[in-house]
mmCIF file of C-alpha atoms in Angstrom:
data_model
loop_
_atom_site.group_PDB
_atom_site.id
_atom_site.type_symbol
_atom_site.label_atom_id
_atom_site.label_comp_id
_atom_site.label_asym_id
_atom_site.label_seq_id
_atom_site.Cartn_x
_atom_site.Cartn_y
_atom_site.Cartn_z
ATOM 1 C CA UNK A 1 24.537 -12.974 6.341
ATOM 2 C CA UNK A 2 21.068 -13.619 5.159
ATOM 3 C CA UNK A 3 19.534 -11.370 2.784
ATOM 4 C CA UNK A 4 16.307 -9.051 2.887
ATOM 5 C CA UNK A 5 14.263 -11.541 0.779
ATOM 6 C CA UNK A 6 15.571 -14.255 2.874
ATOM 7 C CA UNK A 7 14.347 -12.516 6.251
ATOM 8 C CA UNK A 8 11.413 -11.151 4.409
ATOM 9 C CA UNK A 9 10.147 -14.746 3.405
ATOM 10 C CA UNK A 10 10.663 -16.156 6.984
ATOM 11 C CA UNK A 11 8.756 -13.324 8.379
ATOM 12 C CA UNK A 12 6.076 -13.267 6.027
ATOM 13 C CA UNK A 13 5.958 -17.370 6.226
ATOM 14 C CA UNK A 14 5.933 -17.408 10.064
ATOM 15 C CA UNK A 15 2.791 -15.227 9.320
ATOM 16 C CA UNK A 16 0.957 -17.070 7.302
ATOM 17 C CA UNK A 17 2.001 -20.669 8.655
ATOM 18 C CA UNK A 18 -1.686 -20.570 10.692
ATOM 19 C CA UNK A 19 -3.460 -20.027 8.028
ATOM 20 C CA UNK A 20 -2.112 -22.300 5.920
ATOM 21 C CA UNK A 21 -2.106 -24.801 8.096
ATOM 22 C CA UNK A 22 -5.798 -24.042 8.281
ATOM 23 C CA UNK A 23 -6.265 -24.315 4.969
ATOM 24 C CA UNK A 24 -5.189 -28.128 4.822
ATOM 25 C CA UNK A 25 -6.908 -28.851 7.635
ATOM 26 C CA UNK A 26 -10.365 -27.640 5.932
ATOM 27 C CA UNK A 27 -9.380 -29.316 2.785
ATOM 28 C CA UNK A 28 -8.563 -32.495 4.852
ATOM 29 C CA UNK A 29 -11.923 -32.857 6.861
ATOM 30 C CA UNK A 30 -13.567 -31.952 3.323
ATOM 31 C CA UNK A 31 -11.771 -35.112 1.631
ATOM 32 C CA UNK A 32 -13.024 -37.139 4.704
ATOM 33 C CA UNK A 33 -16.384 -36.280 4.892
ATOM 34 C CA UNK A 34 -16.880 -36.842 1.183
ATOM 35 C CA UNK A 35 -15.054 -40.161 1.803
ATOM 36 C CA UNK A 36 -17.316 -41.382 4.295
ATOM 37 C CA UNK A 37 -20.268 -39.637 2.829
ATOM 38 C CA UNK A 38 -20.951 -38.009 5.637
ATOM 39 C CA UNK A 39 -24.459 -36.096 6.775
ATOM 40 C CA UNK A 40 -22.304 -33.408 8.324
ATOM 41 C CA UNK A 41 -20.851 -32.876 4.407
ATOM 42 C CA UNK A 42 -23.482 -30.174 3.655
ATOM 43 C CA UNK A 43 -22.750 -28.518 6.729
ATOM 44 C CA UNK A 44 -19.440 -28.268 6.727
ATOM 45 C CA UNK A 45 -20.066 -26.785 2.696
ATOM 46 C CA UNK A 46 -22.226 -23.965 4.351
ATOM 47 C CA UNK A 47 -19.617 -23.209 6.950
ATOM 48 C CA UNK A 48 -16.680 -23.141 4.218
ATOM 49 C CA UNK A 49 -19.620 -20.682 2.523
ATOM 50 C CA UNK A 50 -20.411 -18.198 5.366
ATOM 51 C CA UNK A 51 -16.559 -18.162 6.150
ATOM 52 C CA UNK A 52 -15.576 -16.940 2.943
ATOM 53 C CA UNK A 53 -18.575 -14.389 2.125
ATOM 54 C CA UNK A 54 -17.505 -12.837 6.052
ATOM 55 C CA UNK A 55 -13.654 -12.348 4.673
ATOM 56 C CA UNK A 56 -15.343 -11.324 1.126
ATOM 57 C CA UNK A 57 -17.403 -8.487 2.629
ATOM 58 C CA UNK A 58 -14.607 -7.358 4.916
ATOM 59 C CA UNK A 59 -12.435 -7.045 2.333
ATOM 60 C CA UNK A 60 -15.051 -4.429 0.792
ATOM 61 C CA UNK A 61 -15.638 -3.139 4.205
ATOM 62 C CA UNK A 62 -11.898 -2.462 4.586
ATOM 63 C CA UNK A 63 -11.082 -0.816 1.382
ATOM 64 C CA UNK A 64 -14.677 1.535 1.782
ATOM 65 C CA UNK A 65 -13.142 2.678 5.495
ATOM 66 C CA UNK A 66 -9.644 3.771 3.512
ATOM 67 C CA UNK A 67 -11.627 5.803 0.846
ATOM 68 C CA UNK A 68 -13.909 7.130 3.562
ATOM 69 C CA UNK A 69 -10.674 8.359 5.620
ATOM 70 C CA UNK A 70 -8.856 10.266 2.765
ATOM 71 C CA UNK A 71 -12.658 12.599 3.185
ATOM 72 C CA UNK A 72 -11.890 13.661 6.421
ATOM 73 C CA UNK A 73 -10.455 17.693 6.875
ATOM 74 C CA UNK A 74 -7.489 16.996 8.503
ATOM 75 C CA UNK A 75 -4.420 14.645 8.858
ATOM 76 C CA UNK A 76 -4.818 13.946 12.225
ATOM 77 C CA UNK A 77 -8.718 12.676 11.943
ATOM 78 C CA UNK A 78 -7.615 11.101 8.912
ATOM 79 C CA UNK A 79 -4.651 8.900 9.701
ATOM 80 C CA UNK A 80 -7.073 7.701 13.236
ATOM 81 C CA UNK A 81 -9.491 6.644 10.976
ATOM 82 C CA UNK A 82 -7.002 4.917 8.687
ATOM 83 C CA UNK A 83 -5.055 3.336 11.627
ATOM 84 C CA UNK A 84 -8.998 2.274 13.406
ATOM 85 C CA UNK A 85 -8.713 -0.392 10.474
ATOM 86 C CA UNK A 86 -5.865 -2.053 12.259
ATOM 87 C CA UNK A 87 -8.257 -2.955 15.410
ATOM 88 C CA UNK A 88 -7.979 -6.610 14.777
ATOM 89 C CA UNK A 89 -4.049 -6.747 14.029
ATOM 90 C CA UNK A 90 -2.517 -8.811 16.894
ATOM 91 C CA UNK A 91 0.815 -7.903 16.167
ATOM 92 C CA UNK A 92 1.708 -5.138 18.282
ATOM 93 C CA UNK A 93 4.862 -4.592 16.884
ATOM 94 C CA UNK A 94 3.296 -4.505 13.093
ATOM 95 C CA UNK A 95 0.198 -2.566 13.887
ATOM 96 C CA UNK A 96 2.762 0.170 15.613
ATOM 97 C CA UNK A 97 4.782 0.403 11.877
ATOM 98 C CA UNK A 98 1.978 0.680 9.931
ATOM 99 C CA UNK A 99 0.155 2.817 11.913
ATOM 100 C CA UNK A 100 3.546 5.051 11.649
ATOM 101 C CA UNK A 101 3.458 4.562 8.256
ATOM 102 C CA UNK A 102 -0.298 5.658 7.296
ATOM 103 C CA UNK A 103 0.387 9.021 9.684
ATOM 104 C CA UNK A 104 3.507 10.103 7.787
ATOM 105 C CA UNK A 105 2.087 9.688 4.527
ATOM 106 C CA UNK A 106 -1.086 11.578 5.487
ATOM 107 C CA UNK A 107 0.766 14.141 6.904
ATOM 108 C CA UNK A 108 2.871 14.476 3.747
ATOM 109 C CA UNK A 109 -0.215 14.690 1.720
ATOM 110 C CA UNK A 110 -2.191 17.043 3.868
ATOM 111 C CA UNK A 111 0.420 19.333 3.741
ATOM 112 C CA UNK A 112 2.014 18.453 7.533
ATOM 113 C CA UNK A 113 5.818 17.689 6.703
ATOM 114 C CA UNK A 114 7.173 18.679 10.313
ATOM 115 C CA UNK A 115 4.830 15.636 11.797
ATOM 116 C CA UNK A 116 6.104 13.602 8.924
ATOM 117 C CA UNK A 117 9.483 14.063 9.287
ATOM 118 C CA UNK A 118 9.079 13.197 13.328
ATOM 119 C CA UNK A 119 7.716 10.564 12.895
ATOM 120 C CA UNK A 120 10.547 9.390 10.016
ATOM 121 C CA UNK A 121 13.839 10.687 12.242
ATOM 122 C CA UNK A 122 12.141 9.485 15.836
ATOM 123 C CA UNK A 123 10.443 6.019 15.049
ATOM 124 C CA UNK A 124 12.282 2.981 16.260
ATOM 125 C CA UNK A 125 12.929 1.674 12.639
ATOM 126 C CA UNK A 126 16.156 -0.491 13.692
ATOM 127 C CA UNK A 127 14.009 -2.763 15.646
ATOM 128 C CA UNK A 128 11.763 -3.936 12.407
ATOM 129 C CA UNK A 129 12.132 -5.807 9.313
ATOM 130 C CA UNK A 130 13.494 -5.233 6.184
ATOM 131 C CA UNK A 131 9.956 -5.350 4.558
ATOM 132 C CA UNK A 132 8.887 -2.771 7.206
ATOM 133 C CA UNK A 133 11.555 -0.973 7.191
ATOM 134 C CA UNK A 134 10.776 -0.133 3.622
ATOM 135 C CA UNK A 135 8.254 2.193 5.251
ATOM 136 C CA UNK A 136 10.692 4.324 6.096
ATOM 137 C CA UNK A 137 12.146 4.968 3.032
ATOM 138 C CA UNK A 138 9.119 5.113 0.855
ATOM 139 C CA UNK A 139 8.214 8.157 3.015
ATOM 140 C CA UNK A 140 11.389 9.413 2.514
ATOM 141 C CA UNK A 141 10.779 9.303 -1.365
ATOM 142 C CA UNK A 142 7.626 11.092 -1.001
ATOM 143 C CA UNK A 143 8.685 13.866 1.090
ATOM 144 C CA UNK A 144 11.102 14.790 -1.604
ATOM 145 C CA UNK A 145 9.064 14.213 -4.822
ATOM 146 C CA UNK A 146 5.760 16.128 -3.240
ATOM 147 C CA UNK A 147 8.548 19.269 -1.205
ATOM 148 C CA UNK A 148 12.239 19.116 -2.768
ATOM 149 C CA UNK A 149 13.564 20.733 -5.988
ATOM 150 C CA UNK A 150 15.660 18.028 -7.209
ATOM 151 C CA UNK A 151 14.390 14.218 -7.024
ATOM 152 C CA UNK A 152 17.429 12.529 -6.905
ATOM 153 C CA UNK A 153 17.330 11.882 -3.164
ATOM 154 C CA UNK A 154 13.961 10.476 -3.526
ATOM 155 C CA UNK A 155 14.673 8.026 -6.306
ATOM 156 C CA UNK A 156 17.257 6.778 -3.937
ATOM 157 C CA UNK A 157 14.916 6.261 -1.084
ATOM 158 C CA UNK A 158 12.491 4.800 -3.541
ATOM 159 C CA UNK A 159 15.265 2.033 -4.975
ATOM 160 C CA UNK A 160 16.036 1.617 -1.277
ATOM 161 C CA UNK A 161 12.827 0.931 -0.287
ATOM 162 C CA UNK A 162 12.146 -1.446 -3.139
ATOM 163 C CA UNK A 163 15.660 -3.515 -2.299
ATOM 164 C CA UNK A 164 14.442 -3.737 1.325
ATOM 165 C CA UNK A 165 11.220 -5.165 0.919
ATOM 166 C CA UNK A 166 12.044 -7.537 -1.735
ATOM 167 C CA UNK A 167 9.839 -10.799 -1.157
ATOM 168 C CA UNK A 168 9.209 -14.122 -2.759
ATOM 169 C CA UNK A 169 6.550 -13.584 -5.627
ATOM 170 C CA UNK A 170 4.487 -17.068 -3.994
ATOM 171 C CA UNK A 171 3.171 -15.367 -1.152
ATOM 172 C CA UNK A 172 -0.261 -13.754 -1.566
ATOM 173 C CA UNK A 173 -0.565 -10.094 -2.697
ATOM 174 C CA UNK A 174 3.099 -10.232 -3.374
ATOM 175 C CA UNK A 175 2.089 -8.571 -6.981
ATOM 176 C CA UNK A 176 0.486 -5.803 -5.429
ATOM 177 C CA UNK A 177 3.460 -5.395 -2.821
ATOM 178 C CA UNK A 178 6.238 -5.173 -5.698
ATOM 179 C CA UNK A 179 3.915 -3.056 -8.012
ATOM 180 C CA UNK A 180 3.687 -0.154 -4.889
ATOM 181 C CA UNK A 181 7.573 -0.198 -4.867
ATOM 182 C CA UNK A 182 7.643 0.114 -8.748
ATOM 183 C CA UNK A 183 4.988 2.797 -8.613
ATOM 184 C CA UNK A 184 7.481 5.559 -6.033
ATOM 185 C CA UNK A 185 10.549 4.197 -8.473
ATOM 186 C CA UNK A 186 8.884 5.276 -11.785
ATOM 187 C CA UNK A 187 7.856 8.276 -10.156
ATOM 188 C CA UNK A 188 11.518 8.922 -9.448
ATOM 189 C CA UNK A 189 12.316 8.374 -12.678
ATOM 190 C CA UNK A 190 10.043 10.824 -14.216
ATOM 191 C CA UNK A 191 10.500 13.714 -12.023
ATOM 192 C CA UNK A 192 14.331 13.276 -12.577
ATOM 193 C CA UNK A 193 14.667 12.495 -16.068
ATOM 194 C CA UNK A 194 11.954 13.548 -18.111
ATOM 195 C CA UNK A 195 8.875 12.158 -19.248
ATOM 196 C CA UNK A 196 10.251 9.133 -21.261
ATOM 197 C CA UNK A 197 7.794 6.899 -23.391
ATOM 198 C CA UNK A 198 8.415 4.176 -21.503
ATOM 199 C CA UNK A 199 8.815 5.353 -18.303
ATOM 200 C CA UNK A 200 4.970 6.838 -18.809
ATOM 201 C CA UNK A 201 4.164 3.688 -20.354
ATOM 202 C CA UNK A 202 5.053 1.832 -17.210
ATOM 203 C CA UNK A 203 3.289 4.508 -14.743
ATOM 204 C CA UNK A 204 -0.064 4.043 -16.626
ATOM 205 C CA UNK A 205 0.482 0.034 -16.577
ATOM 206 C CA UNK A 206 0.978 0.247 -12.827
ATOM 207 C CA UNK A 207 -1.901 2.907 -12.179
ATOM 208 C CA UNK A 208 -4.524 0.632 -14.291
ATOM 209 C CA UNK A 209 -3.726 -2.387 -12.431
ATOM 210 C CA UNK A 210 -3.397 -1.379 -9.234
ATOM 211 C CA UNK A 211 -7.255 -0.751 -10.120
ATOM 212 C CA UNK A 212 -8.072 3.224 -8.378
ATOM 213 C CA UNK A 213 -11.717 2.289 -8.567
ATOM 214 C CA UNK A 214 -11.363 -0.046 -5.927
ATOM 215 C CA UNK A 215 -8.642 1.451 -3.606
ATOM 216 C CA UNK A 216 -8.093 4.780 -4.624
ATOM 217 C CA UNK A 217 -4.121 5.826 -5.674
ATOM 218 C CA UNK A 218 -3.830 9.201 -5.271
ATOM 219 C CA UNK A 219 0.186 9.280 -5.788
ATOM 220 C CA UNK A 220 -0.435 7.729 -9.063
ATOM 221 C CA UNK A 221 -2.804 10.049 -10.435
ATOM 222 C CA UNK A 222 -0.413 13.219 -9.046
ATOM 223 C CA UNK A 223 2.824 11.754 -10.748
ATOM 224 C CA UNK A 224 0.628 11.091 -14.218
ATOM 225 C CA UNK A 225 -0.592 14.621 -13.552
ATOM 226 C CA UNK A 226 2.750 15.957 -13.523
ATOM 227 C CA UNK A 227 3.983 13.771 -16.887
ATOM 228 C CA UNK A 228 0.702 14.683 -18.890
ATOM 229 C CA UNK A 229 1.920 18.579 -17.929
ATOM 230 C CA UNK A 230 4.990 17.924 -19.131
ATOM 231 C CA UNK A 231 4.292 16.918 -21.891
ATOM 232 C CA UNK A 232 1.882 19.043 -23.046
ATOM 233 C CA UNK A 233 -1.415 17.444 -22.700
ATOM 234 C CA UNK A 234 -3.056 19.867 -19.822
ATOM 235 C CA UNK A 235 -6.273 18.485 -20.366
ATOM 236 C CA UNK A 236 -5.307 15.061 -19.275
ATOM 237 C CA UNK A 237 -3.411 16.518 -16.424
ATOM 238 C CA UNK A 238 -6.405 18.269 -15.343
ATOM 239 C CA UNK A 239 -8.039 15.389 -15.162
ATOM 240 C CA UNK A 240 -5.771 13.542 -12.707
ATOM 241 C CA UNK A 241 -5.361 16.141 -10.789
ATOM 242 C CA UNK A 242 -9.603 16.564 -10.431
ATOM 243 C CA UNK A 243 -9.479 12.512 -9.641
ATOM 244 C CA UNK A 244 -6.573 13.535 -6.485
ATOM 245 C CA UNK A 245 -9.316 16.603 -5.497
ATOM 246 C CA UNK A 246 -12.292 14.065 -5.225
ATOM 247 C CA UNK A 247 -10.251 11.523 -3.409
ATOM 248 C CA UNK A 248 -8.501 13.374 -0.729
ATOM 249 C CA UNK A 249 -10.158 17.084 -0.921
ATOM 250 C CA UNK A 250 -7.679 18.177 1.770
ATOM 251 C CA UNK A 251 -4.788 16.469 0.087
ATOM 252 C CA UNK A 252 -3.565 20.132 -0.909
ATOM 253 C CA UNK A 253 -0.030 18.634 -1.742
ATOM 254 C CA UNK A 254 -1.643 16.520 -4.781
ATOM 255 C CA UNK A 255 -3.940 19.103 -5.767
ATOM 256 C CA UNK A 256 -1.122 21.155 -8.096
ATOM 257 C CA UNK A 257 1.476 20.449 -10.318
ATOM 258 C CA UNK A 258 5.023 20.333 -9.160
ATOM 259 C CA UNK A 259 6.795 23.503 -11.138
#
């Protein structure tokens, strides 16, 4: 029986197999041209050039449309304009789990469990894999930390979703994919244990580099919220909690602390 990271990795490598194979083509023709001193060699430079300052503005294009969408007054228009990003996924059967995934965790945040939880008990999760069913059970860890009394459930989900969408560390934005699991675990931690040194330690660590500037992390700054309260530091708290307000100003379940 194969394991998650083993089905993970041939997923994720039948994925980027085209692109790859892409890239050593480019290099390949690059080689050649500057073999044969070509005339074309500039050309193909410029092309290499344009091609990579498209993806480069994109990139910014993408993450100023997910800012933009956490703005919007409710969790319907907000999770559309999250899942209008996804225009250009071909895979149906990916853009359907993400687009699953955005609209629970919206809903969750804005305050709409019911829709969350629908979407949680009624989506076809059996028919994905292990990466995205990780989805599934990161929701599950949010609904409890952001609605339930005692975390315990949630730190569950949380480990669960972390063992499910384990993945080879090779593959691009694999850090960023294994720091979002750590993120809901640490939060689990906290909420059920205390405020330990070095479980804060490790929540600021992931918060910093996961760089909020860029791509705002609203479930961060809630969870450091919460530990600064706890411990005693309200003026740091208040802080975090302002940062969740700006971000998502209809967000209402990150705009207090959890009593």
């Amino acid at each position: 029986m194969q394991s998650n990271q083993t089905k993970n990795n041939q997923y994720l490598l039948k994925k980027w197999i085209p692109a790859i194979l892409s890239v050593i083509a480019v290099i390949a023709i690059l080689i050649l041209l500057i073999v044969v001193k070509s005339d074309f060699l500039y050309f193909f430079i410029a092309i290499i050039a344009i091609t990579t300052g498209y993806a480069v503005i994109m990139n910014k294009y993408q993450y100023r449309k997910y800012k933009e969408a956490w703005l919007k007054p409710t969790a319907t228009e907000a999770a559309n304009a999250m899942n209008r990003r996804l225009v250009g996924l071909r895979d149906k059967k990916l853009k359907d789990v993400i687009m699953a995934a955005n609209t629970g965790i919206v809903c969750l945040v804005y305050g709409e469990r019911d829709k969350a939880l629908t979407i949680i008990d009624n989506f076809n999760w059996g028919a994905t894999t292990p990466y995205q069913h990780s989805f599934k059970y990161t929701m599950i860890a949010l609904d409890n930390y952001l609605y339930a009394d005692n975390h315990h459930n949630g730190l569950f989900a949380a480990n669960k979703a972390k063992e499910l969408a384990t993945i080879s560390t090779k593959f691009p934005g694999s850090k960023e994919t294994i720091a979002m699991y750590n993120l809901y675990v640490v939060i689990g931690k906290i909420l059920t244990e205390g405020t330990a040194n070095e479980s804060l330690a490790e929540l600021e660590e992931l918060y910093h580099d996961s760089k909020p500037n860029k791509k705002p992390n609203m479930i961060a700054e809630w969870a450091l919220a919460n530990a600064y309260y706890e411990l005693g530091d309200h003026a740091k708290s208040a802080e975090m909690l302002e940062r969740c307000k700006k971000t998502a100003p209809f967000g209402v379940m990150l705009h207090k602390i959890k009593a």
